[in-house]
PDB file of C-alpha atoms in Angstrom:
ATOM      1  CA  UNK U 288      24.678 -16.706  -5.956  1.00  0.00           C
ATOM      2  CA  UNK U 289      24.074 -13.052  -6.238  1.00  0.00           C
ATOM      3  CA  UNK U 290      23.235 -10.608  -2.939  1.00  0.00           C
ATOM      4  CA  UNK U 291      21.801  -7.656  -4.212  1.00  0.00           C
ATOM      5  CA  UNK U 292      22.785  -4.572  -1.976  1.00  0.00           C
ATOM      6  CA  UNK U 293      20.960  -4.145   1.769  1.00  0.00           C
ATOM      7  CA  UNK U 294      19.796  -0.729   0.094  1.00  0.00           C
ATOM      8  CA  UNK U 295      18.247  -2.125  -3.511  1.00  0.00           C
ATOM      9  CA  UNK U 296      16.443  -5.402  -0.959  1.00  0.00           C
ATOM     10  CA  UNK U 297      15.077  -2.554   1.785  1.00  0.00           C
ATOM     11  CA  UNK U 298      13.841  -0.851  -1.103  1.00  0.00           C
ATOM     12  CA  UNK U 299      12.214  -4.462  -2.565  1.00  0.00           C
ATOM     13  CA  UNK U 300      11.141  -4.945   1.294  1.00  0.00           C
ATOM     14  CA  UNK U 301       9.377  -1.013   0.478  1.00  0.00           C
ATOM     15  CA  UNK U 302       8.100  -1.103  -2.355  1.00  0.00           C
ATOM     16  CA  UNK U 303       6.509  -4.500  -2.459  1.00  0.00           C
ATOM     17  CA  UNK U 304       3.274  -3.884  -0.030  1.00  0.00           C
ATOM     18  CA  UNK U 305       2.493  -0.780  -3.214  1.00  0.00           C
ATOM     19  CA  UNK U 306       2.869  -3.096  -5.506  1.00  0.00           C
ATOM     20  CA  UNK U 307       0.314  -5.981  -4.015  1.00  0.00           C
ATOM     21  CA  UNK U 308      -1.736  -3.320  -3.395  1.00  0.00           C
ATOM     22  CA  UNK U 309      -1.544  -1.884  -6.643  1.00  0.00           C
ATOM     23  CA  UNK U 310      -1.827  -5.689  -8.084  1.00  0.00           C
ATOM     24  CA  UNK U 311      -5.884  -6.136  -6.617  1.00  0.00           C
ATOM     25  CA  UNK U 312      -6.878  -2.844  -7.290  1.00  0.00           C
ATOM     26  CA  UNK U 313      -6.264  -2.874 -11.236  1.00  0.00           C
ATOM     27  CA  UNK U 314      -7.264  -6.665 -10.499  1.00  0.00           C
ATOM     28  CA  UNK U 315     -10.301  -5.232  -8.830  1.00  0.00           C
ATOM     29  CA  UNK U 316     -11.755  -3.143 -12.070  1.00  0.00           C
ATOM     30  CA  UNK U 317     -10.999  -5.525 -14.202  1.00  0.00           C
ATOM     31  CA  UNK U 318     -12.878  -8.744 -12.160  1.00  0.00           C
ATOM     32  CA  UNK U 319     -15.347  -5.964 -12.102  1.00  0.00           C
ATOM     33  CA  UNK U 320     -15.528  -4.769 -15.745  1.00  0.00           C
ATOM     34  CA  UNK U 321     -14.459  -7.784 -17.685  1.00  0.00           C
ATOM     35  CA  UNK U 322     -15.529 -10.771 -14.857  1.00  0.00           C
ATOM     36  CA  UNK U 323     -12.880 -13.518 -13.076  1.00  0.00           C
ATOM     37  CA  UNK U 324     -13.068 -16.420 -15.965  1.00  0.00           C
ATOM     38  CA  UNK U 325     -12.412 -13.688 -19.000  1.00  0.00           C
ATOM     39  CA  UNK U 326      -9.422 -11.720 -16.949  1.00  0.00           C
ATOM     40  CA  UNK U 327      -5.647 -13.071 -17.211  1.00  0.00           C
ATOM     41  CA  UNK U 328      -3.089 -12.934 -15.136  1.00  0.00           C
ATOM     42  CA  UNK U 329      -1.702 -11.068 -17.964  1.00  0.00           C
ATOM     43  CA  UNK U 330      -3.681  -8.629 -17.925  1.00  0.00           C
ATOM     44  CA  UNK U 331      -3.669  -7.833 -14.339  1.00  0.00           C
ATOM     45  CA  UNK U 332       0.245  -7.288 -14.299  1.00  0.00           C
ATOM     46  CA  UNK U 333       0.131  -4.674 -17.533  1.00  0.00           C
ATOM     47  CA  UNK U 334      -2.988  -3.005 -15.632  1.00  0.00           C
ATOM     48  CA  UNK U 335      -0.447  -2.805 -12.702  1.00  0.00           C
ATOM     49  CA  UNK U 336       2.258  -1.883 -14.454  1.00  0.00           C
ATOM     50  CA  UNK U 337       4.466  -5.230 -13.607  1.00  0.00           C
ATOM     51  CA  UNK U 338       6.033  -7.792 -15.715  1.00  0.00           C
ATOM     52  CA  UNK U 339       3.893 -11.186 -15.560  1.00  0.00           C
ATOM     53  CA  UNK U 340       5.976 -13.215 -14.674  1.00  0.00           C
ATOM     54  CA  UNK U 341       6.904 -10.502 -10.965  1.00  0.00           C
ATOM     55  CA  UNK U 342       3.076 -11.111 -10.210  1.00  0.00           C
ATOM     56  CA  UNK U 343       3.673 -14.386  -8.160  1.00  0.00           C
ATOM     57  CA  UNK U 344       6.362 -12.979  -6.152  1.00  0.00           C
ATOM     58  CA  UNK U 345       3.051 -11.533  -4.472  1.00  0.00           C
ATOM     59  CA  UNK U 346       0.391 -14.001  -4.856  1.00  0.00           C
ATOM     60  CA  UNK U 347       0.436 -17.196  -5.959  1.00  0.00           C
ATOM     61  CA  UNK U 348      -2.539 -17.284  -8.444  1.00  0.00           C
ATOM     62  CA  UNK U 349      -5.240 -15.745  -9.896  1.00  0.00           C
ATOM     63  CA  UNK U 350      -7.620 -17.523  -7.319  1.00  0.00           C
ATOM     64  CA  UNK U 351      -5.321 -16.104  -4.651  1.00  0.00           C
ATOM     65  CA  UNK U 352      -5.484 -12.654  -5.812  1.00  0.00           C
ATOM     66  CA  UNK U 353      -9.602 -12.906  -6.559  1.00  0.00           C
ATOM     67  CA  UNK U 354     -10.186 -14.106  -3.108  1.00  0.00           C
ATOM     68  CA  UNK U 355      -7.931 -11.238  -1.385  1.00  0.00           C
ATOM     69  CA  UNK U 356      -9.966  -8.978  -3.773  1.00  0.00           C
ATOM     70  CA  UNK U 357     -13.338 -10.253  -2.367  1.00  0.00           C
ATOM     71  CA  UNK U 358     -12.140  -9.924   1.476  1.00  0.00           C
ATOM     72  CA  UNK U 359     -11.334  -6.628   1.108  1.00  0.00           C
ATOM     73  CA  UNK U 360     -14.975  -5.563  -0.951  1.00  0.00           C
ATOM     74  CA  UNK U 361     -16.546  -7.075   2.569  1.00  0.00           C
ATOM     75  CA  UNK U 362     -14.154  -5.930   4.974  1.00  0.00           C
ATOM     76  CA  UNK U 363     -13.795  -1.962   3.217  1.00  0.00           C
ATOM     77  CA  UNK U 364     -17.494  -1.949   3.876  1.00  0.00           C
ATOM     78  CA  UNK U 365     -17.401  -4.026   7.166  1.00  0.00           C
ATOM     79  CA  UNK U 366     -14.942  -1.567   9.164  1.00  0.00           C
ATOM     80  CA  UNK U 367     -16.361   1.185   7.909  1.00  0.00           C
ATOM     81  CA  UNK U 368     -20.020   0.568   9.627  1.00  0.00           C
ATOM     82  CA  UNK U 369     -18.349  -0.519  12.242  1.00  0.00           C
ATOM     83  CA  UNK U 370     -16.923   2.641  12.704  1.00  0.00           C
ATOM     84  CA  UNK U 371     -19.874   4.834  12.517  1.00  0.00           C
ATOM     85  CA  UNK U 372     -21.657   2.846  14.585  1.00  0.00           C
ATOM     86  CA  UNK U 373     -18.930   3.023  17.540  1.00  0.00           C
ATOM     87  CA  UNK U 374     -18.364   6.447  16.958  1.00  0.00           C
ATOM     88  CA  UNK U 375     -21.914   7.221  18.581  1.00  0.00           C
ATOM     89  CA  UNK U 376     -22.979   6.811  22.097  1.00  0.00           C
ATOM     90  CA  UNK U 377     -23.683   4.646  23.815  1.00  0.00           C
ATOM     91  CA  UNK U 378     -27.601   5.348  24.769  1.00  0.00           C
ATOM     92  CA  UNK U 379     -27.840   5.917  20.665  1.00  0.00           C
ATOM     93  CA  UNK U 380     -31.111   4.647  19.710  1.00  0.00           C
ATOM     94  CA  UNK U 381     -31.578   1.785  17.762  1.00  0.00           C
ATOM     95  CA  UNK U 382     -32.583   2.908  15.042  1.00  0.00           C
ATOM     96  CA  UNK U 383     -29.554   6.381  14.870  1.00  0.00           C
ATOM     97  CA  UNK U 384     -27.291   3.105  14.919  1.00  0.00           C
ATOM     98  CA  UNK U 385     -29.610   1.437  12.076  1.00  0.00           C
ATOM     99  CA  UNK U 386     -29.520   4.707  10.113  1.00  0.00           C
ATOM    100  CA  UNK U 387     -25.330   4.881  10.709  1.00  0.00           C
ATOM    101  CA  UNK U 388     -24.721   1.495   9.259  1.00  0.00           C
ATOM    102  CA  UNK U 389     -26.984   2.214   6.620  1.00  0.00           C
ATOM    103  CA  UNK U 390     -24.539   5.871   6.187  1.00  0.00           C
ATOM    104  CA  UNK U 391     -21.450   3.623   6.434  1.00  0.00           C
ATOM    105  CA  UNK U 392     -22.355   0.990   4.139  1.00  0.00           C
ATOM    106  CA  UNK U 393     -23.064   3.674   1.645  1.00  0.00           C
ATOM    107  CA  UNK U 394     -19.652   4.877   2.232  1.00  0.00           C
ATOM    108  CA  UNK U 395     -17.937   2.329   1.974  1.00  0.00           C
ATOM    109  CA  UNK U 396     -19.680   0.828  -1.192  1.00  0.00           C
ATOM    110  CA  UNK U 397     -19.575   4.235  -3.220  1.00  0.00           C
ATOM    111  CA  UNK U 398     -15.531   4.942  -2.388  1.00  0.00           C
ATOM    112  CA  UNK U 399     -14.143   1.999  -3.047  1.00  0.00           C
ATOM    113  CA  UNK U 400     -16.738   0.687  -6.335  1.00  0.00           C
ATOM    114  CA  UNK U 401     -13.751  -1.963  -7.900  1.00  0.00           C
ATOM    115  CA  UNK U 402     -13.388  -3.946  -5.011  1.00  0.00           C
ATOM    116  CA  UNK U 403     -17.193  -3.807  -4.174  1.00  0.00           C
ATOM    117  CA  UNK U 404     -19.175  -3.931  -6.862  1.00  0.00           C
ATOM    118  CA  UNK U 405     -16.337  -6.869  -8.287  1.00  0.00           C
ATOM    119  CA  UNK U 406     -17.483  -8.427  -4.970  1.00  0.00           C
ATOM    120  CA  UNK U 407     -21.057  -8.181  -6.421  1.00  0.00           C
ATOM    121  CA  UNK U 408     -20.910  -8.800  -9.710  1.00  0.00           C
ATOM    122  CA  UNK U 409     -18.531 -11.757 -10.349  1.00  0.00           C
ATOM    123  CA  UNK U 410     -19.619 -13.558  -7.001  1.00  0.00           C
ATOM    124  CA  UNK U 411     -22.145 -16.666  -8.681  1.00  0.00           C
ATOM    125  CA  UNK U 412     -18.480 -16.747 -10.975  1.00  0.00           C
ATOM    126  CA  UNK U 413     -15.412 -17.574  -8.619  1.00  0.00           C
ATOM    127  CA  UNK U 414     -14.589 -21.215  -8.424  1.00  0.00           C
ATOM    128  CA  UNK U 415     -16.326 -22.786  -5.420  1.00  0.00           C
ATOM    129  CA  UNK U 416     -12.651 -23.027  -3.032  1.00  0.00           C
ATOM    130  CA  UNK U 417     -12.448 -19.677  -4.071  1.00  0.00           C
ATOM    131  CA  UNK U 418     -16.448 -19.491  -2.653  1.00  0.00           C
ATOM    132  CA  UNK U 419     -16.470 -21.914   0.428  1.00  0.00           C
ATOM    133  CA  UNK U 420     -13.658 -19.200   2.187  1.00  0.00           C
ATOM    134  CA  UNK U 421     -15.014 -16.081   1.273  1.00  0.00           C
ATOM    135  CA  UNK U 422     -18.239 -17.589   3.206  1.00  0.00           C
ATOM    136  CA  UNK U 423     -16.801 -16.903   6.271  1.00  0.00           C
ATOM    137  CA  UNK U 424     -16.517 -12.891   5.797  1.00  0.00           C
ATOM    138  CA  UNK U 425     -19.754 -12.582   4.051  1.00  0.00           C
ATOM    139  CA  UNK U 426     -21.755 -14.477   7.097  1.00  0.00           C
ATOM    140  CA  UNK U 427     -19.653 -12.691   9.529  1.00  0.00           C
ATOM    141  CA  UNK U 428     -20.638  -8.569   8.513  1.00  0.00           C
ATOM    142  CA  UNK U 429     -24.347 -10.793   8.070  1.00  0.00           C
ATOM    143  CA  UNK U 430     -24.126 -11.733  11.442  1.00  0.00           C
ATOM    144  CA  UNK U 431     -23.218  -8.295  12.827  1.00  0.00           C
ATOM    145  CA  UNK U 432     -26.595  -6.409  11.113  1.00  0.00           C
ATOM    146  CA  UNK U 433     -28.059  -9.630  11.913  1.00  0.00           C
ATOM    147  CA  UNK U 434     -27.509  -8.670  16.035  1.00  0.00           C
ATOM    148  CA  UNK U 435     -27.861  -5.288  15.097  1.00  0.00           C
ATOM    149  CA  UNK U 436     -31.947  -5.329  13.594  1.00  0.00           C
ATOM    150  CA  UNK U 437     -31.978  -8.324  16.730  1.00  0.00           C
ATOM    151  CA  UNK U 438     -31.180  -5.622  19.131  1.00  0.00           C
ATOM    152  CA  UNK U 439     -33.231  -3.481  17.392  1.00  0.00           C
ATOM    153  CA  UNK U 440     -36.580  -5.663  17.600  1.00  0.00           C
ATOM    154  CA  UNK U 441     -35.788  -6.874  21.041  1.00  0.00           C
ATOM    155  CA  UNK U 442     -35.988  -2.953  22.193  1.00  0.00           C
ATOM    156  CA  UNK U 443     -39.300  -2.742  20.661  1.00  0.00           C
ATOM    157  CA  UNK U 444     -37.811   0.110  17.720  1.00  0.00           C
ATOM    158  CA  UNK U 445     -37.752  -2.561  15.147  1.00  0.00           C
ATOM    159  CA  UNK U 446     -41.539  -3.765  13.252  1.00  0.00           C
ATOM    160  CA  UNK U 447     -43.227  -7.319  14.861  1.00  0.00           C
ATOM    161  CA  UNK U 448     -44.017  -8.414  11.581  1.00  0.00           C
ATOM    162  CA  UNK U 449     -41.759  -9.280   9.648  1.00  0.00           C
ATOM    163  CA  UNK U 450     -37.900 -12.030  10.797  1.00  0.00           C
ATOM    164  CA  UNK U 451     -34.797  -9.955  11.307  1.00  0.00           C
ATOM    165  CA  UNK U 452     -33.201 -11.692   8.234  1.00  0.00           C
ATOM    166  CA  UNK U 453     -35.750 -10.721   5.920  1.00  0.00           C
ATOM    167  CA  UNK U 454     -34.664  -7.730   6.634  1.00  0.00           C
ATOM    168  CA  UNK U 455     -31.497  -8.092   6.270  1.00  0.00           C
ATOM    169  CA  UNK U 456     -31.510  -9.497   3.023  1.00  0.00           C
ATOM    170  CA  UNK U 457     -33.953  -6.399   1.635  1.00  0.00           C
ATOM    171  CA  UNK U 458     -31.416  -3.497   3.229  1.00  0.00           C
ATOM    172  CA  UNK U 459     -28.422  -4.933   2.308  1.00  0.00           C
ATOM    173  CA  UNK U 460     -29.367  -6.639  -0.954  1.00  0.00           C
ATOM    174  CA  UNK U 461     -30.794  -2.686  -2.295  1.00  0.00           C
ATOM    175  CA  UNK U 462     -27.524  -1.379  -0.067  1.00  0.00           C
ATOM    176  CA  UNK U 463     -25.422  -3.198  -2.714  1.00  0.00           C
ATOM    177  CA  UNK U 464     -27.003  -2.299  -5.764  1.00  0.00           C
ATOM    178  CA  UNK U 465     -26.490   1.296  -5.482  1.00  0.00           C
ATOM    179  CA  UNK U 466     -22.808   1.059  -6.241  1.00  0.00           C
ATOM    180  CA  UNK U 467     -24.136   0.416  -9.919  1.00  0.00           C
ATOM    181  CA  UNK U 468     -26.576   3.506 -10.374  1.00  0.00           C
ATOM    182  CA  UNK U 469     -25.617   6.240  -7.713  1.00  0.00           C
ATOM    183  CA  UNK U 470     -24.193   9.573 -10.125  1.00  0.00           C
ATOM    184  CA  UNK U 471     -22.371  11.517  -7.005  1.00  0.00           C
ATOM    185  CA  UNK U 472     -22.836  14.365  -9.588  1.00  0.00           C
ATOM    186  CA  UNK U 473     -26.600  14.295  -8.718  1.00  0.00           C
ATOM    187  CA  UNK U 474     -25.750  15.510  -5.513  1.00  0.00           C
ATOM    188  CA  UNK U 475     -24.250  15.421  -2.404  1.00  0.00           C
ATOM    189  CA  UNK U 476     -23.600  11.979  -0.791  1.00  0.00           C
ATOM    190  CA  UNK U 477     -24.688  12.872   2.232  1.00  0.00           C
ATOM    191  CA  UNK U 478     -27.910  14.234   1.085  1.00  0.00           C
ATOM    192  CA  UNK U 479     -27.810  10.360  -1.314  1.00  0.00           C
ATOM    193  CA  UNK U 480     -27.389   8.574   2.315  1.00  0.00           C
ATOM    194  CA  UNK U 481     -30.205  11.052   3.826  1.00  0.00           C
ATOM    195  CA  UNK U 482     -33.078   9.789   1.126  1.00  0.00           C
ATOM    196  CA  UNK U 483     -31.820   5.914   0.645  1.00  0.00           C
ATOM    197  CA  UNK U 484     -32.112   5.766   5.068  1.00  0.00           C
ATOM    198  CA  UNK U 485     -35.898   8.034   4.717  1.00  0.00           C
ATOM    199  CA  UNK U 486     -37.126   5.848   2.671  1.00  0.00           C
ATOM    200  CA  UNK U 487     -35.516   2.186   4.244  1.00  0.00           C
ATOM    201  CA  UNK U 488     -36.681   3.314   7.010  1.00  0.00           C
ATOM    202  CA  UNK U 489     -39.847   5.500   6.565  1.00  0.00           C
ATOM    203  CA  UNK U 490     -40.719   3.573   2.657  1.00  0.00           C
ATOM    204  CA  UNK U 491     -42.133   5.667   0.194  1.00  0.00           C
ATOM    205  CA  UNK U 492     -45.358   6.797   0.330  1.00  0.00           C
ATOM    206  CA  UNK U 493     -46.878   9.633   2.198  1.00  0.00           C
ATOM    207  CA  UNK U 494     -48.621   8.960   6.006  1.00  0.00           C
ATOM    208  CA  UNK U 495     -51.693  10.272   7.547  1.00  0.00           C
ATOM    209  CA  UNK U 496     -50.394  12.642   9.958  1.00  0.00           C
ATOM    210  CA  UNK U 497     -53.572  12.538  12.489  1.00  0.00           C
TER     211      UNK U 497
END
């Protein structure tokens, strides 16, 4: 048995997380543009700059890579949303909290496009086992928004004639697809987020000021 020098082993241990992250990033990009079934592990390895065989040092299968790509897409967005809302003062209105959540969702979606877009585009294509595991992460994020809307409803800040689950499905569904058409060259992210928030809250029609 060949024993690697301590320095070489330490270097490998340091590089492993970086390589793993690069594999995930390239897999997300390939899944986004080509789909899960059409993407091979060799293509992922080539894009990440690693040997095809060595990819198994980091992942057991393509399905495991898929699961982490999907989970990462949701986790990035969820963490950003929670951070934005938690940064508000304790007495912030529910309107302000929802607005912060919308801004956080958009930020996470648009600044990690390959992970979030892959999550949206290929969810219907993925194997049942991977889908079932990923549902736990998706459900936790949906529950967070449901609690947010239910709290706003209880405080009288949300319209009473629509269910919170329908509101959540509509809002999150609309926000998700911005990753496919948002163009940063047409204005700042802050202005884009402001417009989206205004549409969600106030609709697209003018209102009688009287």
